[in-house]
C-alpha cells in the first residue's frame, strides 16, 4: 500500500504537472474590419521572445478552407498547433466531397470550442484569434480568446498571465474578460484593442471601398507601430471576398519620428523617469 | 429438405452473390405500415399510416423530429427506428454544439447508412429492420433520402415505403414532375392523397395518418390531428374530379409487383416467405 503510493507519486506525480504558463514567442496585434466586398485583416510580422524582437518574418494571417481567414496574436507555436487542427478539420470536411463546406461561422465556433476546451484542461492555447470570412454573400468577422486575461503589475513591466496559475502574484488588475467569443464590424487583438479600436469606431463605415479599408488599416498599424514596442515595421494585409483569399507581400509603412512628442516623451508625465 | 443453406448468418454469401439476412431485413420494411415522403424546392412533407397493433391498443409513433431542420418517417421495426432516430438526434446536437450550425442532411444520411452497413458485415450483429425516409432542409435546399437496412441510401423526389407502398409510389410517379415547384399546401395535399392510395378502400381519416412538414421558415413539425382532418375535408371536396383518375390505377398496381417477384423468390423457398409477401425483389431497393 505504502509502496504503491510512493510508486504513484514517482510515476505520475499528479501535483507536479507543468504546463505552459507563460508564452515564449509571441506575436502582437491583429486588426480586422468589414468592408464593402468582404473582410480586410492586417498584422505585423514580428515574433517576440519575451521582449526581444527575435523573429521578423512570421506570417500570422492564414487562409482556412475556401471561405475563411484567420489572424492570430499570442504564442506562435500554439498558433501553429491551431493551424494543424484546422488543416485536419478542412481536410476531413473536403473528404465528404458532397458540396457542403464549413464557412467562417462554423470555423469560428469550432475554434471557440477548442480554445475553451483547452482552457478547461488548464492547458490553454495562448492566443487571441480573429476569424473573418465570406460565404454565400454573408460577411463574417469574429474573435476568440483563450481565457480571462489579467494584468500583473510588477515593477514597470506588464505581464499577461492566467488567473490561478501564479500564486506569487503581487498585484492583479483585471483588464478584460474575453473568454467569450463575439462578432463585430471591426475587431483588434491585444494593444490594437486599445489603440486601433478607437480609430475604427470613429472612421469605420459599412461602405468602405478596398482602398479606403487598406488606408484605415494602415493608419491603425502606424499608430501601433509608434506606441507598441513589440510591433515591427513589416506587415501584411489580407483580403477575403466571395472570390477567395489574397494575402499581400510583406511591406513597410512610411514613418516620421520627428514629432516633438517623441523627442522627450516623458515631459509632463509625472512619476515617469 | 431444400432448406436454404446460406441464410443463417448475415456475413455468409450465397453462391449467387446475395446476402439473404440483409434481404430479409429489407423485407421487414415492407411488413411495416406505409410511410411516404415528397419534396419541392423548399419543403419536404413526410406522411405515414398509423395502424394499431390490436383493437385495444393505440398505434405507435412513426414520424420523429430529429432537429429543427430534419425529420424521419419509418417503416419496419419501430424499436430499431427509435434507436436510429436517437442516434440522429445526438449527431445533430453534437454538430450544432461544435459548429453552431445545422448538420447538412446528406451528411447525416451517410453517417446513418454507414452505421447500418456495419451490421451487414459483423457476424455477431443483425441488420436494422427498418427503412427511414429522412427529410430535411439545408444550405443546398430541401432533401428527401431513403435509408435501408442494407446500408444503401438514395435521394428521392418522392418515395413510399412499407406495406402497400406500391400504390402510393405509382401515385407519386405519376405526379412527381410537378412537385419541384409545388407550394407547401399542394405538397401536403399530394402527401395525403398518396397515403390514401395505400389504404385500399379504407377511408382517409386524420386518426389513421400522420403528416409532418419541414421547409424554408418552417421548422420540422407534425401537423396536429385537427389540421389534418380539416385538410382532408377540404381536399376530399377538391379531389372529387381527380379521384376517379387515381382509383382505376390502384388495382392495376397490385398486379405489377407480381412479375418482378419471380427472380427474387428463386433463392428462398416458398415456406420461408411470409404468406402475405408481395414478392418484390429485395435487391430492387
Coordinates of C-alpha atoms in Angstrom, one line a residue:
Chain A
X1 CA 0.0 0.0 0.0
X2 CA 2.7 2.4 1.0
X3 CA 5.0 1.4 -1.8
X4 CA 2.0 1.8 -4.1
X5 CA 1.6 5.3 -3.1
X6 CA 5.3 6.0 -3.4
X7 CA 5.2 4.5 -6.9
X8 CA 2.2 6.6 -7.8
X9 CA 3.8 9.8 -6.9
X10 CA 7.0 8.9 -8.6
X11 CA 5.4 7.8 -11.8
X12 CA 2.6 10.2 -12.3
X13 CA 3.4 12.9 -9.8
X14 CA -0.1 14.4 -10.2
X15 CA 0.7 17.5 -8.2
X16 CA 3.8 18.4 -10.2
X17 CA 2.4 18.6 -13.7
X18 CA 3.9 21.5 -15.5
X19 CA 2.1 23.2 -18.4
X20 CA 2.9 26.2 -20.4
X21 CA 2.2 29.0 -18.0
X22 CA 3.9 31.7 -19.9
X23 CA 4.2 32.3 -23.6
X24 CA 7.6 32.1 -25.3
X25 CA 7.5 33.6 -28.7
X26 CA 4.6 35.9 -29.3
X27 CA 3.0 38.0 -32.0
X28 CA 1.3 41.3 -31.2
X29 CA -1.9 42.9 -32.5
X30 CA -4.1 41.8 -35.4
X31 CA -6.6 44.4 -36.8
X32 CA -9.5 43.5 -39.0
X33 CA -12.6 45.1 -40.4
X34 CA -15.5 44.5 -42.7
X35 CA -15.5 46.4 -46.0
X36 CA -17.8 46.6 -49.0
X37 CA -16.9 43.3 -50.5
X38 CA -15.6 41.3 -47.6
X39 CA -13.0 41.4 -44.8
X40 CA -9.6 43.0 -44.6
X41 CA -7.1 42.0 -41.9
X42 CA -3.7 43.3 -41.0
X43 CA -0.9 42.2 -38.8
X44 CA 2.8 42.8 -38.5
X45 CA 5.4 40.1 -38.8
X46 CA 7.3 40.4 -35.6
X47 CA 7.9 37.5 -33.2
X48 CA 8.9 38.5 -29.7
X49 CA 10.9 36.2 -27.5
X50 CA 9.9 37.8 -24.2
X51 CA 10.6 41.5 -25.0
X52 CA 13.3 40.7 -27.6
X53 CA 12.2 41.0 -31.2
X54 CA 13.6 37.7 -32.1
X55 CA 11.8 36.9 -35.4
X56 CA 10.9 39.4 -38.1
X57 CA 9.2 37.4 -40.8
X58 CA 6.4 35.5 -39.1
X59 CA 3.2 35.1 -41.1
X60 CA 0.3 35.5 -38.8
X61 CA -2.5 35.6 -41.3
X62 CA -3.6 32.3 -42.9
X63 CA -6.4 31.2 -45.2
X64 CA -8.6 28.4 -43.7
X65 CA -10.5 26.5 -46.4
X66 CA -12.3 28.4 -49.1
X67 CA -14.3 30.9 -47.1
X68 CA -12.2 31.9 -44.0
X69 CA -9.2 33.9 -43.0
X70 CA -7.5 33.5 -39.6
X71 CA -5.3 36.0 -37.9
X72 CA -3.5 35.3 -34.6
X73 CA -1.7 37.1 -31.9
X74 CA -0.1 35.4 -28.9
X75 CA 2.0 32.3 -28.6
X76 CA 3.2 31.5 -32.1
X77 CA 3.8 27.8 -31.6
X78 CA 0.3 27.5 -30.2
X79 CA -0.9 29.2 -33.3
X80 CA 0.9 26.6 -35.4
X81 CA -0.9 23.9 -33.4
X82 CA -4.2 25.6 -34.1
X83 CA -3.3 25.6 -37.8
X84 CA -2.7 21.8 -37.7
X85 CA -6.1 21.3 -36.1
X86 CA -7.7 23.4 -38.8
X87 CA -5.9 21.7 -41.6
X88 CA -7.3 18.4 -40.3
X89 CA -10.7 19.9 -40.0
X90 CA -10.8 21.3 -43.5
X91 CA -9.3 18.1 -44.9
X92 CA -12.0 15.9 -43.3
X93 CA -14.6 18.4 -44.4
X94 CA -13.4 18.2 -48.0
X95 CA -13.3 14.4 -47.8
X96 CA -17.1 14.3 -47.6
X97 CA -16.9 15.6 -51.2
X98 CA -20.6 16.5 -51.1
X99 CA -20.6 20.1 -52.0
X100 CA -21.0 21.3 -48.4
X101 CA -18.2 23.2 -46.8
X102 CA -17.5 24.9 -43.4
X103 CA -18.0 28.6 -43.5
X104 CA -16.4 31.2 -41.3
X105 CA -19.1 30.9 -38.7
X106 CA -18.5 27.2 -38.4
X107 CA -14.8 27.6 -38.2
X108 CA -15.1 30.4 -35.6
X109 CA -17.4 28.3 -33.4
X110 CA -15.0 25.3 -33.7
X111 CA -12.1 27.4 -32.6
X112 CA -14.2 28.7 -29.7
X113 CA -14.8 25.1 -28.6
X114 CA -11.1 24.2 -29.0
X115 CA -9.9 27.2 -27.0
X116 CA -12.5 26.8 -24.2
X117 CA -11.8 23.1 -24.0
X118 CA -8.0 23.6 -23.6
X119 CA -8.7 26.3 -21.0
X120 CA -10.7 23.8 -19.0
X121 CA -7.8 21.4 -19.1
X122 CA -5.7 24.2 -17.6
X123 CA -3.6 23.9 -20.7
X124 CA -4.7 26.9 -22.7
X125 CA -3.7 27.8 -26.2
X126 CA -2.2 31.2 -25.6
X127 CA -3.8 33.1 -28.4
X128 CA -6.3 35.7 -29.3
X129 CA -7.7 34.8 -32.7
X130 CA -9.5 36.8 -35.3
X131 CA -11.6 35.0 -37.9
X132 CA -13.1 36.6 -40.9
X133 CA -14.7 35.3 -44.0
X134 CA -17.4 35.5 -46.6
X135 CA -19.8 32.7 -47.5
X136 CA -23.0 32.9 -49.6
X137 CA -22.7 36.7 -49.7
X138 CA -22.6 36.9 -45.9
X139 CA -19.7 38.7 -44.4
X140 CA -18.5 37.4 -41.0
X141 CA -15.9 38.7 -38.6
X142 CA -15.4 37.3 -35.1
X143 CA -12.9 36.9 -32.4
X144 CA -11.9 34.2 -29.9
X145 CA -9.6 34.5 -27.0
X146 CA -8.1 31.9 -24.7
X147 CA -9.3 33.0 -21.3
X148 CA -9.8 35.7 -18.9
X149 CA -6.8 38.0 -19.2
X150 CA -5.4 39.6 -16.1
X151 CA -2.5 42.0 -15.9
X152 CA 0.2 41.6 -13.4
X153 CA 1.9 44.8 -12.4
X154 CA 5.4 44.1 -11.2
X155 CA 7.9 46.9 -11.4
X156 CA 7.2 48.7 -14.6
X157 CA 6.6 45.6 -16.7
X158 CA 3.2 44.3 -17.6
X159 CA 2.7 40.6 -18.0
X160 CA -0.3 38.9 -19.2
X161 CA -0.9 35.8 -17.2
X162 CA -3.6 33.3 -16.4
X163 CA -5.6 33.7 -13.3
X164 CA -5.0 31.0 -10.8
X165 CA -1.7 30.0 -12.2
X166 CA 0.7 32.2 -10.3
X167 CA 0.5 32.1 -6.6
X168 CA 3.2 34.7 -6.1
X169 CA 1.1 37.4 -7.8
X170 CA 1.9 40.8 -6.4
X171 CA -1.0 42.9 -7.7
X172 CA -3.6 41.7 -10.2
X173 CA -5.7 44.1 -12.2
X174 CA -8.4 42.7 -14.3
X175 CA -8.2 44.2 -17.8
X176 CA -10.7 42.4 -19.8
X177 CA -12.9 39.3 -19.7
X178 CA -12.7 38.0 -23.2
X179 CA -13.1 34.3 -22.5
X180 CA -16.1 34.7 -24.7
X181 CA -16.2 34.9 -28.4
X182 CA -18.0 37.6 -30.3
X183 CA -18.7 39.2 -33.7
X184 CA -18.3 42.8 -34.7
X185 CA -17.8 45.1 -37.7
X186 CA -14.2 45.6 -36.7
X187 CA -12.0 43.8 -34.2
X188 CA -8.5 44.1 -32.9
X189 CA -6.4 42.0 -30.5
X190 CA -4.0 43.0 -27.8
X191 CA -2.7 46.5 -28.0
X192 CA -4.9 47.0 -31.0
X193 CA -7.9 46.8 -28.8
X194 CA -6.7 49.9 -27.0
X195 CA -5.1 51.8 -29.8
X196 CA -6.8 50.8 -33.1
X197 CA -10.5 50.3 -32.0
X198 CA -11.0 53.9 -31.1
X199 CA -9.8 54.9 -34.6
X200 CA -12.0 52.3 -36.1
X201 CA -15.0 53.4 -34.1
X202 CA -14.5 56.9 -35.5
X203 CA -13.8 56.2 -39.1
X204 CA -15.3 52.8 -40.0
X205 CA -18.4 52.7 -42.1
X206 CA -20.3 49.9 -43.9
X207 CA -19.4 51.0 -47.4
X208 CA -15.6 51.3 -47.2
X209 CA -14.0 50.6 -50.5
X210 CA -11.0 48.3 -50.7
X211 CA -8.6 51.3 -50.9
X212 CA -10.3 53.1 -48.0
X213 CA -10.2 49.9 -45.9
X214 CA -6.5 49.4 -46.6
X215 CA -5.8 53.1 -45.8
X216 CA -7.7 52.8 -42.5
X217 CA -5.9 49.6 -41.5
X218 CA -2.5 51.2 -42.3
X219 CA -3.4 54.2 -40.1
X220 CA -4.1 51.8 -37.3
X221 CA -0.9 49.8 -37.9
X222 CA 1.1 53.0 -37.9
X223 CA -0.3 54.1 -34.5
X224 CA 0.5 50.6 -33.2
X225 CA 4.0 50.8 -34.6
X226 CA 4.6 54.1 -32.8
X227 CA 3.2 53.0 -29.5
X228 CA 3.5 49.2 -29.2
X229 CA 7.1 48.3 -28.5
X230 CA 6.5 44.7 -29.8
X231 CA 5.4 45.9 -33.3
X232 CA 7.8 45.9 -36.2
X233 CA 7.6 47.8 -39.4
X234 CA 6.9 44.9 -41.7
X235 CA 3.3 43.9 -42.2
X236 CA 0.9 42.0 -44.3
X237 CA -2.7 42.8 -45.3
X238 CA -5.1 40.1 -46.3
X239 CA -8.3 40.3 -48.1
X240 CA -11.1 37.8 -48.3
X241 CA -14.1 38.1 -50.6
X242 CA -16.5 35.7 -52.2
X243 CA -13.7 35.1 -54.7
X244 CA -11.3 33.9 -52.1
X245 CA -8.2 35.0 -50.1
X246 CA -5.3 37.1 -51.1
X247 CA -2.5 38.0 -48.7
X248 CA -0.2 40.8 -49.6
X249 CA 3.6 40.6 -49.8
X250 CA 5.2 42.0 -46.7
X251 CA 5.8 45.8 -46.8
X252 CA 6.7 48.7 -44.6
X253 CA 4.9 51.9 -43.6
X254 CA 6.5 55.3 -44.0
X255 CA 7.3 56.6 -40.6
X256 CA 8.1 60.0 -39.2
X257 CA 9.8 60.1 -35.8
X258 CA 10.3 63.9 -35.7
X259 CA 7.2 64.7 -33.8
X260 CA 8.0 66.8 -30.8
X261 CA 6.1 64.4 -28.5
X262 CA 8.7 61.8 -29.5
X263 CA 11.7 64.0 -28.6
X264 CA 11.2 63.8 -24.9
X265 CA 8.2 61.6 -24.3
X266 CA 8.1 61.8 -20.5
X267 CA 7.8 65.6 -20.3
X268 CA 4.8 66.4 -18.3
X269 CA 4.2 62.8 -17.3
X270 CA 4.6 63.0 -13.5
X271 CA 6.1 59.9 -11.9
X272 CA 7.8 58.8 -15.1
X273 CA 11.6 58.9 -15.5
Chain B
X1 CA -35.1 -30.9 -47.4
X2 CA -34.5 -27.9 -49.6
X3 CA -33.5 -25.6 -46.7
X4 CA -31.6 -22.5 -47.8
X5 CA -28.0 -23.1 -46.6
X6 CA -26.9 -19.5 -47.0
X7 CA -29.4 -17.5 -44.9
X8 CA -28.5 -18.3 -41.3
X9 CA -25.8 -15.8 -41.0
X10 CA -25.6 -12.1 -42.1
X11 CA -22.0 -12.5 -43.3
X12 CA -22.4 -15.6 -45.4
X13 CA -22.7 -15.1 -49.2
X14 CA -24.9 -17.2 -51.3
X15 CA -23.2 -18.6 -54.4
X16 CA -25.4 -16.2 -56.4
X17 CA -23.7 -13.3 -54.6
X18 CA -26.5 -12.4 -52.2
X19 CA -26.8 -11.8 -48.5
X20 CA -30.1 -13.3 -47.5
X21 CA -30.2 -12.0 -44.0
X22 CA -29.8 -8.5 -45.3
X23 CA -32.6 -9.1 -47.8
X24 CA -34.8 -10.5 -45.0
X25 CA -34.2 -7.3 -43.1
X26 CA -35.4 -5.3 -46.1
X27 CA -38.5 -7.5 -46.1
X28 CA -39.2 -6.3 -42.6
X29 CA -39.5 -2.8 -44.0
X30 CA -42.3 -4.0 -46.3
X31 CA -44.2 -5.5 -43.4
X32 CA -44.5 -2.2 -41.6
X33 CA -47.3 0.2 -42.3
X34 CA -46.6 2.7 -45.1
X35 CA -44.6 5.8 -44.9
X36 CA -44.3 8.4 -47.7
X37 CA -42.3 11.5 -48.4
X38 CA -42.1 14.1 -51.1
X39 CA -40.4 17.4 -51.6
X40 CA -40.4 20.6 -53.5
X41 CA -37.5 23.1 -53.8
X42 CA -38.2 24.5 -50.4
X43 CA -40.3 21.9 -48.5
X44 CA -40.4 18.3 -47.5
X45 CA -43.5 16.5 -46.4
X46 CA -43.5 13.2 -44.6
X47 CA -46.6 11.1 -44.0
X48 CA -47.4 7.7 -42.6
X49 CA -50.3 5.4 -41.9
X50 CA -50.9 4.6 -38.3
X51 CA -52.0 1.0 -37.6
X52 CA -52.9 -0.1 -34.1
X53 CA -51.5 -3.5 -33.1
X54 CA -54.7 -4.6 -31.6
X55 CA -58.2 -3.3 -31.1
X56 CA -57.3 -2.4 -27.5
X57 CA -54.0 -0.6 -28.2
X58 CA -53.1 2.7 -29.6
X59 CA -50.8 3.0 -32.6
X60 CA -47.0 3.5 -32.5
X61 CA -45.4 6.8 -33.5
X62 CA -43.8 6.5 -36.9
X63 CA -42.6 10.1 -37.5
X64 CA -39.9 11.6 -35.4
X65 CA -38.4 15.1 -35.3
X66 CA -34.6 14.8 -35.4
X67 CA -33.8 18.5 -35.3
X68 CA -35.4 21.8 -36.3
X69 CA -34.3 21.1 -39.9
X70 CA -34.6 17.3 -40.1
X71 CA -37.3 14.7 -39.5
X72 CA -37.8 11.0 -40.3
X73 CA -40.7 8.7 -41.2
X74 CA -40.1 5.0 -40.6
X75 CA -41.5 1.7 -41.7
X76 CA -40.5 -1.7 -40.3
X77 CA -39.4 -2.4 -36.7
X78 CA -40.4 0.7 -34.8
X79 CA -37.9 -0.2 -32.0
X80 CA -35.0 -0.1 -34.4
X81 CA -36.4 3.1 -35.9
X82 CA -36.4 4.8 -32.5
X83 CA -32.8 3.8 -31.8
X84 CA -31.7 5.2 -35.1
X85 CA -33.7 8.4 -34.5
X86 CA -32.0 8.9 -31.2
X87 CA -28.6 8.4 -32.9
X88 CA -29.6 11.0 -35.5
X89 CA -30.7 13.5 -32.8
X90 CA -27.5 13.2 -31.0
X91 CA -25.4 13.6 -34.1
X92 CA -27.4 16.8 -34.9
X93 CA -27.0 18.2 -31.4
X94 CA -23.3 17.5 -31.4
X95 CA -22.7 19.1 -34.7
X96 CA -24.8 22.1 -33.5
X97 CA -22.6 22.4 -30.4
X98 CA -19.3 22.3 -32.3
X99 CA -20.2 24.5 -35.3
X100 CA -23.4 26.3 -34.2
X101 CA -25.0 25.5 -37.5
X102 CA -27.3 22.7 -38.7
X103 CA -25.9 19.4 -39.8
X104 CA -26.2 19.0 -43.6
X105 CA -28.9 16.4 -44.3
X106 CA -26.7 14.5 -46.8
X107 CA -24.0 14.0 -44.2
X108 CA -26.4 12.7 -41.5
X109 CA -27.8 10.3 -44.1
X110 CA -24.3 9.0 -44.9
X111 CA -23.5 8.5 -41.2
X112 CA -26.7 6.6 -40.8
X113 CA -26.0 4.5 -43.8
X114 CA -22.5 3.7 -42.5
X115 CA -24.0 2.6 -39.2
X116 CA -26.4 0.3 -40.9
X117 CA -23.7 -1.1 -43.2
X118 CA -21.6 -2.2 -40.2
X119 CA -24.4 -4.5 -39.2
X120 CA -24.2 -6.3 -42.5
X121 CA -20.5 -7.2 -42.0
X122 CA -20.3 -8.4 -38.4
X123 CA -21.2 -12.0 -37.5
X124 CA -22.5 -11.0 -34.1
X125 CA -24.8 -8.3 -35.2
X126 CA -28.1 -8.1 -37.1
X127 CA -29.1 -5.6 -39.7
X128 CA -31.6 -2.9 -38.6
X129 CA -35.1 -4.0 -39.6
X130 CA -36.3 -0.5 -40.5
X131 CA -36.4 1.8 -43.5
X132 CA -36.1 5.5 -42.9
X133 CA -37.4 8.4 -45.0
X134 CA -35.2 11.2 -44.0
X135 CA -36.5 14.7 -44.9
X136 CA -34.7 17.9 -44.3
X137 CA -33.6 21.3 -45.3
X138 CA -30.1 22.7 -45.5
X139 CA -27.9 25.2 -47.4
X140 CA -28.4 23.4 -50.7
X141 CA -32.2 23.2 -50.3
X142 CA -34.8 20.5 -49.4
X143 CA -33.8 16.9 -49.5
X144 CA -35.5 13.5 -49.2
X145 CA -33.5 10.4 -48.6
X146 CA -34.4 6.7 -48.2
X147 CA -32.1 4.7 -45.9
X148 CA -32.5 1.0 -46.0
X149 CA -31.2 -1.8 -43.8
X150 CA -28.5 -2.9 -46.3
X151 CA -26.6 0.4 -45.7
X152 CA -27.7 1.8 -49.1
X153 CA -29.2 5.2 -49.3
X154 CA -30.9 7.1 -52.1
X155 CA -32.0 10.6 -52.7
X156 CA -35.6 10.9 -54.0
X157 CA -38.0 13.5 -55.3
X158 CA -40.8 11.4 -53.7
X159 CA -40.9 7.9 -52.3
X160 CA -43.0 5.5 -50.4
X161 CA -42.1 2.5 -48.2
X162 CA -43.9 -0.1 -46.2
X163 CA -46.9 -2.3 -46.9
X164 CA -48.9 -1.4 -50.0
X165 CA -46.5 1.4 -50.7
X166 CA -46.5 0.4 -54.4
X167 CA -49.9 2.1 -54.8
X168 CA -48.5 5.3 -53.3
X169 CA -45.4 5.1 -55.4
X170 CA -47.5 4.8 -58.5
X171 CA -49.4 7.8 -57.5
X172 CA -46.2 9.8 -56.8
X173 CA -44.5 8.6 -60.0
X174 CA -47.4 10.0 -62.0
X175 CA -47.2 13.4 -60.4
X176 CA -43.6 13.9 -59.2
X177 CA -42.6 16.2 -62.1
X178 CA -44.8 18.9 -60.7
X179 CA -43.5 18.6 -57.1
X180 CA -40.4 20.7 -57.5
X181 CA -42.4 23.9 -57.9
X182 CA -45.3 22.8 -55.7
X183 CA -46.4 25.1 -52.9
X184 CA -46.3 23.7 -49.4
X185 CA -50.0 23.2 -49.3
X186 CA -50.1 21.3 -52.6
X187 CA -47.3 19.1 -51.2
X188 CA -49.3 18.3 -48.1
X189 CA -52.3 17.5 -50.3
X190 CA -50.3 15.1 -52.5
X191 CA -49.0 13.5 -49.3
X192 CA -52.5 12.8 -48.1
X193 CA -53.6 11.5 -51.5
X194 CA -50.5 9.2 -51.6
X195 CA -51.3 8.0 -48.2
X196 CA -54.9 7.3 -49.3
X197 CA -53.6 5.1 -52.1
X198 CA -52.1 2.7 -49.6
X199 CA -55.3 2.3 -47.6
X200 CA -57.0 0.1 -50.1
X201 CA -60.6 1.3 -49.9
X202 CA -60.5 2.3 -46.2
X203 CA -61.4 5.9 -46.0
X204 CA -58.8 8.5 -45.1
X205 CA -59.2 10.0 -41.6
X206 CA -56.8 12.0 -39.5
X207 CA -57.0 9.3 -36.9
X208 CA -55.1 6.8 -39.1
X209 CA -52.4 9.0 -40.6
X210 CA -49.7 11.5 -39.5
X211 CA -48.3 14.3 -41.7
X212 CA -45.2 16.3 -40.9
X213 CA -43.7 19.3 -42.7
X214 CA -40.3 20.9 -42.8
X215 CA -39.3 23.8 -45.1
X216 CA -38.0 27.3 -45.5
X217 CA -39.1 29.3 -42.5
X218 CA -40.9 26.3 -41.1
X219 CA -39.1 24.1 -38.6
X220 CA -39.9 20.4 -38.7
X221 CA -43.2 19.7 -37.1
X222 CA -46.0 17.2 -37.1
X223 CA -49.4 18.6 -38.1
X224 CA -52.0 18.1 -35.4
X225 CA -55.0 15.9 -35.9
X226 CA -57.4 18.7 -36.3
X227 CA -55.4 20.4 -39.0
X228 CA -55.0 17.2 -40.9
X229 CA -58.8 16.5 -40.7
X230 CA -59.6 19.9 -41.9
X231 CA -57.2 19.4 -44.9
X232 CA -58.7 16.0 -45.7
X233 CA -62.2 17.5 -45.6
X234 CA -61.2 20.3 -47.9
X235 CA -59.3 18.1 -50.3
X236 CA -61.9 15.4 -50.4
X237 CA -64.1 18.0 -52.0
X238 CA -61.4 19.2 -54.3
X239 CA -60.4 15.6 -55.1
X240 CA -63.8 14.6 -56.5
X241 CA -62.8 15.1 -60.0
X242 CA -59.3 13.8 -59.5
X243 CA -60.2 10.7 -57.5
X244 CA -61.7 8.7 -60.4
X245 CA -58.4 9.2 -62.3
X246 CA -56.4 7.9 -59.4
X247 CA -58.5 5.0 -58.4
X248 CA -58.7 2.9 -61.5
X249 CA -54.9 2.6 -61.4
X250 CA -54.8 1.2 -57.9
X251 CA -55.9 -2.3 -58.7
X252 CA -53.6 -2.5 -61.7
X253 CA -50.7 -1.6 -59.5
X254 CA -51.3 -4.6 -57.3
X255 CA -50.5 -6.8 -60.3
X256 CA -47.3 -5.1 -61.1
X257 CA -45.1 -6.4 -58.3
X258 CA -46.0 -10.0 -59.1
X259 CA -43.9 -10.3 -62.2
X260 CA -41.0 -8.5 -60.6
X261 CA -41.1 -11.0 -57.8
X262 CA -40.2 -14.1 -59.8
X263 CA -36.4 -13.9 -59.8
X264 CA -36.3 -12.9 -56.1
X265 CA -38.0 -15.9 -55.0
X266 CA -35.7 -18.4 -56.5
X267 CA -33.2 -18.3 -53.6
X268 CA -35.7 -18.6 -50.8
X269 CA -38.0 -21.5 -50.7
X270 CA -41.7 -20.5 -50.5
X271 CA -42.1 -21.9 -47.0
X272 CA -39.6 -19.4 -45.7
X273 CA -41.6 -16.5 -47.1
X274 CA -44.3 -14.8 -45.2
X275 CA -47.7 -15.7 -46.5
X276 CA -48.5 -12.0 -47.3
X277 CA -45.3 -11.5 -49.3
X278 CA -45.9 -9.2 -52.2
X279 CA -42.9 -10.8 -53.9
X280 CA -40.9 -7.7 -54.8
X281 CA -37.2 -8.5 -55.4
X282 CA -35.5 -7.3 -52.2
X283 CA -32.5 -6.0 -54.1
X284 CA -34.6 -3.6 -56.0
X285 CA -34.4 -1.2 -53.2

